[in-house]
Structures are given as C-alpha cells and as structure tokens.
XYZ file of C-alpha atoms in Angstrom:
543
model
C 40.740 -3.150 -15.241
C 42.412 -2.567 -18.665
C 40.222 -0.785 -21.200
C 39.252 -3.072 -24.132
C 40.493 -0.522 -26.678
C 43.942 -0.492 -25.030
C 44.034 -4.291 -25.115
C 43.118 -4.254 -28.794
C 45.937 -1.751 -29.649
C 48.513 -3.791 -27.769
C 47.513 -7.000 -29.532
C 47.526 -5.368 -32.987
C 50.916 -3.829 -32.245
C 52.249 -7.314 -31.574
C 51.269 -8.625 -35.032
C 54.036 -10.597 -36.688
C 55.204 -11.810 -33.312
C 52.124 -13.907 -32.552
C 49.906 -10.846 -31.969
C 47.401 -11.686 -34.691
C 47.071 -15.203 -33.361
C 46.641 -13.829 -29.865
C 43.868 -11.485 -31.057
C 42.144 -14.336 -32.878
C 42.367 -16.424 -29.722
C 40.950 -13.594 -27.580
C 38.025 -13.066 -29.934
C 37.386 -16.793 -30.025
C 37.482 -16.996 -26.248
C 35.010 -14.133 -25.908
C 32.705 -15.629 -28.503
C 32.817 -18.955 -26.703
C 32.106 -17.250 -23.387
C 29.152 -15.383 -24.885
C 27.796 -18.587 -26.401
C 28.224 -20.382 -23.086
C 26.413 -17.568 -21.269
C 23.564 -17.700 -23.785
C 23.302 -21.476 -23.463
C 22.968 -21.261 -19.686
C 20.382 -18.429 -19.633
C 17.023 -19.528 -18.239
C 14.069 -19.414 -20.593
C 10.970 -17.538 -19.508
C 8.415 -20.130 -18.335
C 5.170 -20.467 -20.195
C 2.004 -19.289 -18.495
C 0.704 -21.957 -16.134
C -2.956 -22.939 -15.943
C -3.896 -24.368 -12.551
C -7.331 -25.944 -12.187
C -9.126 -27.453 -9.173
C -7.587 -30.901 -9.736
C -4.037 -29.510 -9.644
C -2.088 -29.875 -6.373
C -1.128 -26.177 -6.616
C -4.716 -24.953 -6.728
C -5.370 -24.857 -2.969
C -2.249 -22.806 -2.299
C -2.988 -20.319 -5.056
C -6.646 -19.712 -4.214
C -6.048 -19.455 -0.455
C -3.075 -17.118 -0.353
C -5.223 -14.035 0.189
C -4.543 -12.135 3.427
C -8.138 -12.141 4.672
C -9.116 -15.747 5.397
C -12.805 -14.840 5.366
C -12.581 -15.057 1.590
C -11.281 -17.994 -0.450
C -11.932 -18.029 -4.171
C -13.033 -20.998 -6.280
C -12.247 -19.870 -9.827
C -12.258 -22.145 -12.856
C -8.496 -21.633 -12.967
C -5.566 -19.599 -11.715
C -3.123 -18.431 -14.381
C 0.457 -17.922 -13.210
C 1.991 -15.506 -15.716
C 5.476 -14.155 -16.367
C 5.142 -11.398 -18.964
C 2.833 -8.808 -20.466
C 2.395 -11.005 -23.555
C 1.203 -13.901 -21.420
C -1.230 -11.643 -19.580
C -2.563 -10.359 -22.908
C -3.147 -13.927 -24.094
C -5.025 -14.890 -20.904
C -7.145 -11.735 -21.108
C -7.934 -12.360 -24.771
C -9.089 -15.867 -23.955
C -11.205 -14.638 -21.033
C -12.884 -11.888 -23.043
C -13.727 -14.216 -25.892
C -15.183 -16.784 -23.474
C -17.066 -14.186 -21.406
C -15.099 -15.080 -18.276
C -14.688 -12.613 -15.415
C -11.080 -11.996 -14.370
C -9.354 -10.680 -11.254
C -5.675 -10.001 -10.673
C -3.563 -10.956 -7.670
C -0.140 -9.534 -6.833
C 0.724 -9.822 -3.127
C -2.722 -10.974 -2.048
C -3.291 -8.367 0.688
C -6.709 -7.127 -0.422
C -8.866 -6.771 2.708
C -12.189 -7.416 0.927
C -13.286 -10.050 -1.602
C -12.474 -7.915 -4.623
C -10.316 -10.783 -5.963
C -11.536 -13.771 -3.945
C -15.097 -13.277 -5.091
C -17.652 -15.956 -6.043
C -18.072 -14.256 -9.419
C -14.394 -14.556 -10.368
C -13.788 -17.138 -13.117
C -10.047 -16.630 -13.664
C -7.444 -15.247 -11.269
C -4.372 -13.879 -13.020
C -1.532 -14.395 -10.544
C 1.400 -12.085 -11.313
C 3.520 -12.954 -8.266
C 6.249 -14.474 -10.460
C 6.770 -11.109 -12.162
C 9.131 -9.554 -9.608
C 12.107 -8.039 -11.419
C 13.613 -4.779 -10.089
C 16.200 -3.080 -12.322
C 17.416 0.280 -13.615
C 16.077 1.268 -17.043
C 18.615 3.646 -18.658
C 16.233 4.526 -21.496
C 13.655 5.943 -19.093
C 16.215 6.903 -16.468
C 14.089 5.202 -13.842
C 13.905 2.063 -11.739
C 11.595 -0.493 -13.347
C 9.635 -2.684 -10.927
C 7.424 -5.537 -12.062
C 4.023 -5.481 -10.397
C 4.333 -8.919 -8.788
C 7.275 -7.874 -6.620
C 6.659 -7.430 -2.912
C 7.618 -4.291 -1.051
C 10.279 -6.263 0.787
C 11.890 -7.370 -2.475
C 11.808 -3.805 -3.785
C 13.288 -2.306 -0.601
C 16.114 -4.838 -0.562
C 17.080 -4.374 -4.211
C 16.843 -0.572 -4.119
C 18.948 -0.359 -0.980
C 21.670 -2.860 -1.876
C 22.153 -1.597 -5.440
C 21.658 2.165 -5.099
C 21.219 2.989 -1.397
C 17.764 4.406 -2.128
C 14.130 3.608 -1.361
C 10.518 4.528 -2.027
C 8.233 5.795 0.776
C 6.011 2.710 0.773
C 4.334 0.648 3.456
C 5.834 -1.229 6.393
C 4.472 -4.691 5.465
C 7.166 -6.389 3.334
C 4.830 -9.089 1.982
C 2.465 -6.571 0.344
C 2.562 -6.650 -3.463
C 3.612 -3.585 -5.397
C 0.811 -3.977 -7.948
C -2.051 -2.882 -5.714
C -0.061 -0.858 -3.190
C 1.133 1.653 -5.771
C -2.164 1.870 -7.668
C -3.880 2.808 -4.393
C -1.441 5.610 -3.556
C 1.149 3.970 -1.304
C 1.955 5.328 2.168
C 4.566 4.398 4.777
C 7.084 5.384 7.464
C 8.984 7.822 5.222
C 5.935 9.525 3.710
C 6.073 12.593 5.957
C 9.696 12.982 4.836
C 9.374 12.045 1.157
C 5.684 12.005 0.179
C 3.642 9.117 -1.194
C 4.960 6.328 -3.412
C 2.985 7.683 -6.370
C 4.810 10.999 -6.088
C 7.766 9.094 -7.611
C 5.816 7.190 -10.256
C 7.088 8.132 -13.700
C 5.462 5.473 -15.866
C 3.254 2.401 -15.830
C 2.770 -0.480 -18.269
C -0.799 -1.798 -18.448
C -2.470 -4.534 -20.469
C -5.913 -3.205 -21.422
C -8.885 -4.422 -23.450
C -10.184 -2.042 -26.089
C -13.730 -1.511 -27.330
C -13.617 -4.329 -29.882
C -12.366 -6.811 -27.278
C -8.725 -6.911 -28.326
C -5.923 -6.699 -25.791
C -3.251 -4.035 -25.985
C -0.133 -3.319 -23.910
C 0.270 0.397 -23.195
C 2.992 2.418 -21.481
C 1.744 5.675 -19.935
C 4.081 8.299 -18.467
C 3.836 11.522 -16.511
C 5.321 13.462 -19.446
C 3.126 16.431 -20.268
C 2.984 15.543 -23.966
C 2.190 11.853 -23.498
C -1.190 11.064 -25.106
C -1.588 8.247 -22.549
C -0.857 10.496 -19.562
C -4.329 10.176 -18.043
C -3.829 6.416 -17.741
C -0.656 7.143 -15.755
C -2.592 9.592 -13.564
C -5.285 7.003 -12.855
C -2.615 4.712 -11.389
C -1.464 7.339 -8.881
C -4.242 6.494 -6.425
C -7.162 5.281 -8.530
C -6.955 1.805 -7.011
C -6.320 -1.652 -8.419
C -8.591 -3.709 -10.651
C -10.105 -0.755 -12.505
C -8.444 -0.148 -15.861
C -6.298 -3.122 -16.842
C -3.520 -5.369 -15.580
C -0.437 -3.478 -14.416
C 2.718 -5.330 -15.400
C 5.406 -2.814 -14.464
C 6.023 0.547 -12.799
C 8.908 2.968 -13.343
C 10.027 5.187 -10.440
C 12.318 8.177 -10.309
C 12.655 11.398 -8.346
C 10.443 14.033 -10.014
C 12.164 17.141 -11.273
C 15.602 15.577 -11.674
C 16.696 16.245 -15.286
C 17.926 13.690 -15.848
C 17.762 11.737 -12.582
C 21.180 10.252 -11.801
C 21.466 6.496 -12.281
C 23.484 6.322 -9.062
C 20.681 7.881 -6.982
C 17.406 7.649 -8.924
C 15.219 7.879 -5.791
C 15.393 9.257 -2.215
C 18.299 8.025 -0.126
C 17.369 5.384 2.419
C 18.257 6.000 6.074
C 21.186 4.033 7.440
C 19.272 3.425 10.670
C 15.881 4.166 12.170
C 15.441 5.344 15.749
C 12.288 3.714 17.100
C 10.428 4.098 20.382
C 7.380 2.220 21.616
C 5.239 3.736 24.389
C 2.480 1.715 26.064
C -0.238 2.762 28.502
C -1.776 -0.353 30.049
C -5.562 -0.622 30.068
C -5.293 -2.107 33.547
C -4.963 1.400 35.013
C -6.197 3.684 32.218
C -9.296 5.718 33.107
C -11.713 7.395 30.733
C -10.182 10.727 31.680
C -6.726 9.413 30.808
C -7.994 7.944 27.533
C -9.641 11.215 26.566
C -6.537 13.220 27.411
C -4.308 10.871 25.367
C -6.464 11.234 22.280
C -6.804 14.999 22.725
C -3.056 15.412 23.155
C -2.285 13.189 20.193
C -4.768 15.011 17.977
C -3.503 18.442 19.023
C 0.127 17.528 18.262
C -0.737 16.205 14.806
C -2.895 19.230 14.016
C 0.029 21.508 14.882
C 2.684 19.394 13.138
C 1.415 18.549 9.665
C 2.935 21.564 7.877
C 6.142 21.787 5.838
C 8.406 22.619 8.804
C 7.141 19.773 11.025
C 9.547 17.014 12.100
C 9.672 14.101 9.606
C 8.819 11.443 12.188
C 6.418 8.579 11.561
C 3.844 7.731 14.196
C 1.317 4.956 14.619
C -1.070 5.333 17.579
C -2.666 1.946 18.341
C -5.974 2.484 20.138
C -6.727 -1.096 21.098
C -9.873 -2.500 22.652
C -9.701 -2.872 26.437
C -9.043 -6.419 27.637
C -8.000 -7.054 31.255
C -7.842 -10.777 31.884
C -5.376 -13.052 33.697
C -2.393 -13.317 31.377
C -3.840 -10.971 28.778
C -3.948 -7.199 29.248
C -4.130 -4.883 26.266
C -2.809 -1.336 26.035
C -2.918 1.891 24.099
C 0.392 2.062 22.275
C 2.336 4.771 20.478
C 4.992 3.614 17.996
C 7.186 6.369 16.617
C 10.213 6.312 14.308
C 12.580 8.732 12.635
C 15.724 8.584 10.518
C 18.403 8.281 13.193
C 20.672 10.705 11.301
C 18.211 13.614 11.617
C 19.705 16.337 13.792
C 18.244 16.074 17.293
C 16.349 12.872 16.459
C 16.273 11.666 20.067
C 14.892 14.966 21.336
C 12.264 15.108 18.581
C 10.834 11.737 19.592
C 11.041 12.503 23.313
C 9.223 15.831 22.865
C 6.481 14.129 20.862
C 6.049 11.363 23.441
C 5.914 13.921 26.249
C 3.283 15.968 24.399
C 1.024 12.945 23.855
C 1.372 11.746 27.451
C 1.041 15.154 29.127
C -1.127 15.081 32.309
C -1.999 11.391 31.878
C -1.934 9.707 35.279
C -0.603 6.353 34.028
C 3.163 6.101 33.654
C 3.886 4.407 30.316
C 6.457 1.752 29.554
C 8.946 2.940 26.924
C 11.309 0.847 24.814
C 13.989 2.229 22.499
C 15.696 0.636 19.509
C 18.067 1.705 16.772
C 17.450 -0.547 13.771
C 19.425 -0.796 10.493
C 17.254 0.168 7.543
C 16.795 -3.230 5.929
C 16.042 -4.886 9.244
C 13.468 -2.182 9.898
C 11.580 -2.546 6.613
C 11.915 -6.324 6.318
C 11.263 -7.210 9.955
C 7.562 -6.399 10.216
C 5.554 -9.603 10.432
C 2.205 -9.575 8.631
C 1.328 -13.224 9.136
C -1.862 -13.149 11.196
C -1.564 -16.811 12.151
C -4.839 -18.214 13.438
C -6.329 -14.696 13.610
C -6.646 -14.367 9.857
C -10.271 -13.306 9.614
C -10.468 -9.538 9.265
C -12.777 -6.579 8.820
C -11.273 -3.168 8.044
C -12.316 0.435 7.573
C -10.512 3.735 7.056
C -10.812 7.469 7.492
C -8.778 10.600 6.816
C -8.822 13.320 9.476
C -8.443 17.006 8.658
C -9.009 17.857 12.319
C -8.752 15.763 15.496
C -11.766 13.834 16.732
C -14.151 15.822 18.905
C -14.705 15.008 22.563
C -18.044 13.445 21.605
C -16.336 11.160 19.093
C -13.684 10.211 21.644
C -16.409 9.371 24.181
C -18.173 7.181 21.601
C -14.929 5.421 20.825
C -14.232 4.850 24.515
C -17.644 3.262 24.978
C -17.096 0.827 22.121
C -13.552 -0.058 23.163
C -14.385 -0.721 26.809
C -17.552 -2.781 26.393
C -17.708 -6.569 26.776
C -15.322 -8.517 24.566
C -17.527 -10.257 21.987
C -14.899 -11.784 19.717
C -11.671 -10.378 18.314
C -9.891 -7.321 19.661
C -10.880 -4.194 17.739
C -8.223 -1.570 17.095
C -7.948 1.862 15.513
C -4.491 2.768 14.271
C -4.003 6.512 13.784
C -1.113 7.291 11.435
C 0.556 10.686 11.363
C 0.115 12.373 7.980
C 0.914 15.606 6.207
C 4.300 17.385 5.829
C 5.746 16.301 2.429
C 2.533 14.470 1.489
C 0.566 17.691 1.638
C 2.883 19.644 -0.672
C 1.090 18.231 -3.731
C -2.279 19.549 -4.900
C -5.329 17.330 -4.608
C -5.460 16.959 -8.405
C -1.757 16.295 -9.057
C -2.366 12.592 -8.502
C -5.487 10.472 -8.119
C -4.779 10.441 -4.371
C -6.920 13.462 -3.540
C -6.307 13.616 0.238
C -3.517 16.189 0.419
C -4.386 18.273 3.487
C -5.169 15.643 6.127
C -3.331 15.499 9.441
C -3.967 11.816 10.227
C -5.156 8.627 8.574
C -7.036 5.952 10.534
C -7.018 2.210 9.891
C -9.890 0.500 11.705
C -9.582 -3.269 12.104
C -10.680 -6.330 13.997
C -8.991 -9.749 13.719
C -10.384 -13.083 14.880
C -10.020 -16.838 14.339
C -13.406 -18.552 14.624
C -15.628 -18.447 11.488
C -18.641 -18.717 13.777
C -17.799 -15.252 15.105
C -17.764 -13.551 11.692
C -21.096 -11.797 12.127
C -20.495 -10.512 15.653
C -17.038 -9.150 14.844
C -18.113 -7.452 11.633
C -21.073 -5.958 13.476
C -18.997 -4.509 16.312
C -16.650 -2.562 14.045
C -19.511 -1.440 11.816
C -21.424 -0.004 14.762
C -18.379 1.736 16.250
C -17.472 3.354 12.928
C -21.040 4.432 12.169
C -21.490 6.005 15.594
C -18.174 7.869 15.558
C -19.277 9.416 12.243
C -22.974 9.676 13.120
C -23.079 13.393 12.286
C -22.003 12.738 8.675
C -24.116 9.755 7.680
C -22.018 7.071 9.336
C -18.941 7.779 7.172
C -16.075 10.341 7.194
C -17.739 12.632 4.691
C -15.227 15.052 3.114
C -15.618 18.437 4.750
C -14.128 20.588 7.455
C -13.134 17.695 9.752
C -12.936 14.609 7.531
C -11.574 13.787 4.094
C -13.034 10.457 3.084
C -11.403 7.037 2.924
C -8.262 5.231 1.672
C -8.843 2.834 -1.239
C -6.024 0.525 -0.119
C -8.145 -0.227 2.967
C -11.243 -1.170 0.943
C -14.587 -1.386 2.717
C -17.639 -2.685 0.847
C -19.932 -1.311 3.573
C -19.518 2.071 1.891
C -21.790 0.919 -0.945
C -24.414 -0.366 1.505
C -27.085 2.261 2.364
C -27.618 0.524 5.705
C -24.137 1.650 6.786
C -23.582 4.691 4.577
C -26.544 7.040 4.924
C -24.650 10.139 3.752
C -26.015 10.067 0.218
C -22.405 10.205 -1.030
C -21.029 7.278 -3.024
C -18.133 5.103 -1.927
C -16.182 6.333 -4.944
C -16.619 9.972 -3.914
C -15.362 9.064 -0.430
C -12.254 7.461 -1.920
C -11.544 9.822 -4.831
C -13.418 13.040 -4.036
C -13.558 15.432 -7.006
C -11.208 13.213 -9.025
C -13.845 10.541 -9.568
C -15.273 11.993 -12.791
C -11.755 12.156 -14.202
C -11.202 8.482 -13.297
C -14.464 7.614 -15.028
C -13.201 9.286 -18.184
C -10.059 7.141 -18.003
C -12.268 4.083 -17.519
C -14.280 4.947 -20.628
C -11.110 5.371 -22.682
C -9.179 2.297 -21.535
C -11.757 -0.215 -20.259
C -14.900 0.587 -22.267
C -16.217 -2.984 -21.907
C -15.904 -2.893 -18.095
C -13.740 -6.013 -18.090
C -12.098 -4.947 -14.830
C -14.699 -4.556 -12.111
C -15.470 -5.296 -8.474
C -17.745 -3.949 -5.729
C -15.760 -0.710 -5.340
C -14.462 -0.239 -8.873
C -14.575 2.915 -10.929
C -17.790 2.792 -12.970
C -18.205 3.744 -16.597
C -19.777 7.187 -17.021
C -23.547 7.251 -17.395
C -24.625 7.573 -21.015
C-alpha cells in the first residue's frame, strides 16, 4: 500500500496540471469518508432498568448457574460503561439499597442471587477485548466470557491466558478469584498476567469513584490491584476492566502480549467402570494418582493438565458410572504422546480393571470453546473445594470409598482432582492474593440434581462426605502439612457454619490464609462503608 506521505508529494508535484485539484478532491473524499464513518458508528446504549413487570426480568434474574437460587431484586441494571455503573451505585448508596454484581453468572452459592439483594448490576454487555498501546496490555471488559476472550486473543494475536475450561464463565469473577485452567501448570494462574484493573468504588462519604490500579511498584493504588489477584469477587467494588500482559517483558510486544496458544491439544480420556472396580482397585487408583502428582509438581515436571473424576458408584441397567482420568497437553511438546502414556500407566499400575482409553487431537479454539457447561435439568448444585499439599491418606480414601459406594439418594456426587503446581508454584504465597502456591492438587467437590424436593438430601450427602474426609482437621482442609485451605471461586457457605466447620478457623482464613489481614486493609481503604458484601466477603477490620 502506498505511504500517505508519498501520495501527498506526488499530488503536490503535479500542481499546475490538475494536481492541486486532485489533492483537494482527495482531502474532500477522506473527509467525507470520515464523516460517513462517524455517522454510522453505534452510540453506547443507556443503562437499562429492568423491573419485575418487564418481560426481560425473568431471564435476567434466572441466568445464574445454580438453579437452587433465583433472585427477586427490585431491579436489574444492564450497564455498558464505568460511568453508568457509578451512577447506579450512587443511586443505590443514597437509597440504602444493597447491590450485587453479575458477570457470567457462574457463582455456585447465592452470593448474588440472595434474598437481601435489592439491585443486581448486570455487566454482561461489557465484553470488549482489545490491545491498549498506552498500557502495552490487552484490555478485557469484565462482562466478557472466557470463550469470547480466548477467541479474540487467539485470532488477533495467537495468544491466550491460562484460564478455565468453561467458555461461558465470566471474566469478572474468574479473574478476581485467581483463575486456573488447562495451561496453568505450563503458564501459571490468570492473575500472574494481570497488570491492571479498573474498579468503581464507593468512598467514605458515599461518593463513587472510578480507579485504575496497576502492579507498578510506585502505584499508590497497587494494593487494590493485589486484592484482585485472588481476593474474590464482590468485595471491594465493581470491576469494569482488566489489563493483561506477560510480566517482565519491557515493554511487552504488541504482537505477542501474552503466552502463545497451542495449535492443538492432545487429549486422552481413561475410564475404569464401576461395574468391575473393587475397593482394592479404587484405593490403588487414588494412591497411584496421588503419588504421581506429589512427585510431579516441581519446576521440571511435564506441563500436562489432568482432571481425575472420582464419581459416585452407580450400576443400574443402562446407567453405569466410572472413575475417569482426563489428561491433556500441548500437542507440540516434545514426546507429548509418551508423557501422557507414562502418566496413564502410572495411575493405572496394578489395577485389575482394564480401562477404556480414547484419544483426540483437538485444535486450540475447538478445545477451549467446546466444553459444555449447560447442566440441563440437573441444574441444582452444591459444591466444595480443597487444596492438597500431600495425597489423601489411606483412611481418607477409605472414607471416600464408603460415601461413594453407598445407596444412591439423589444426584451423583463427584470429586474432581485437578493436577496443580509446576509454573503455579513458582510465585510466592504473598505475590498475589492467591496464597496457595505449593499445593500438588486442587479438588472440586460437587453434586448435581434436578428435583427441588431432593435439595436437603443431596446437600447433606456431600456435607457429610467432606466433613468425614477432613475429620482430623475440624471437618475442613485446614492449612497445614497436608492441606492448604479452599478455592474462593468454588464458594461454600458451609465454611461459616460452626456445625460443618469445627476447626475454629474462619472461612476467610481457609480461602486467603495469611493474606486475609492485608485484604481487610484494602477493604478499609476502598470500601469503608461495606457496600460490597456477601456471606463470604472480606470483612472490615475490627475497630
């Protein structure tokens, strides 16, 4: 394409032979084109107030992932900018209304869909992803989903962030809670790439303020940035935007501002059917799996991702469950096939049941966009979490076996053990608000069911299993030699209930460990009126 300066010289050189007229015509054409472009640009919509009589209300209040909870706020506010959020917050504060914020809607507890919520601020229309040359980082609005972010990052720059596998999850809460996914052993956590965050806060005199906080050492707002690297959502203000870039790059190149995405993922699924699995086999599988992860969490370990699905035993005509190992790796890694095969062999060593194994090579976008999170009719959920510094003991495995092989009382309970460590554990526990930086595995406990009449029995079964597995530490994974607390992105309000947490340690200490006091200081500075609160929120310091 001809450089504009060259075009200008040629036209000026042609003056006297129609060149001046040609230049005037060119300028006029460009001006007309610019005016036409401006006239066709879409205006930013005004904030939308949706009340109970509005046809949109039912959709907006029921779009939460966990169908056990449906809110009934006075209104839902669909917003499109930080200024609109500030206006809604100002109105709410002046009227004494309690607010909650929804991005993707994947909160497992009723932290948003709560009876006490008066106004839900819905930021799902704020979903821009672009490169910010001033900050040399990718700017992502907090209403974007992971799927939207993955697609834009990959198609425009060939890069990614090491976030979760569920494409419908919103960035707003996922990042604030730490952010973990299939590339985390290779690249670390999402928050390890967080450079800056924009937050609408409410100050001590009740006025709203939009603040940008960065990781720069000299930034007076740096602690607010730190609080959003694992401090959880709904604590300090409304996040409107994140900026991501590779740390240490000075400056990070615009062409590759983040880690390169794989071209393809090599994936293998290994299933051991419960129809033939004995307690001895079950115990050996969990021992083998734990031993491999304990030995392969260090910096030289293979960068594979593993999810070990320990599902409840069901053997019925037409419905037989299994214990399943899903494992993936960047297909371009040298010896990728052998790495996965060696891992599978180690987990299945001396188990009498021959597993079924499927193999796929999946292009990157298909891999990250293809995971279905729609629970269908089974949308009622109870979840728990735990970090493991060491594998479960034989006694814990025996307890788990007993709970997973008892009579089926409702939904199928499952414990999903994720591989952890490697790049994640290179950071110190205080570098970000995600304090768990020496674990070898992370467990997601869940049970899904359909019938509201079975709520109590399903919640009870997972509560009892969890409490008994951690009976030696007060019914919870108390940070210590073997455990390292819980993951705030899998929130569990049972942790604040002394009937289920008898450890004497608060839920916040289980989530944030020694970083909790620091988070409280951030709370005091940026949310001194406690506008942003829920059952598990960071509390103001005691006076």
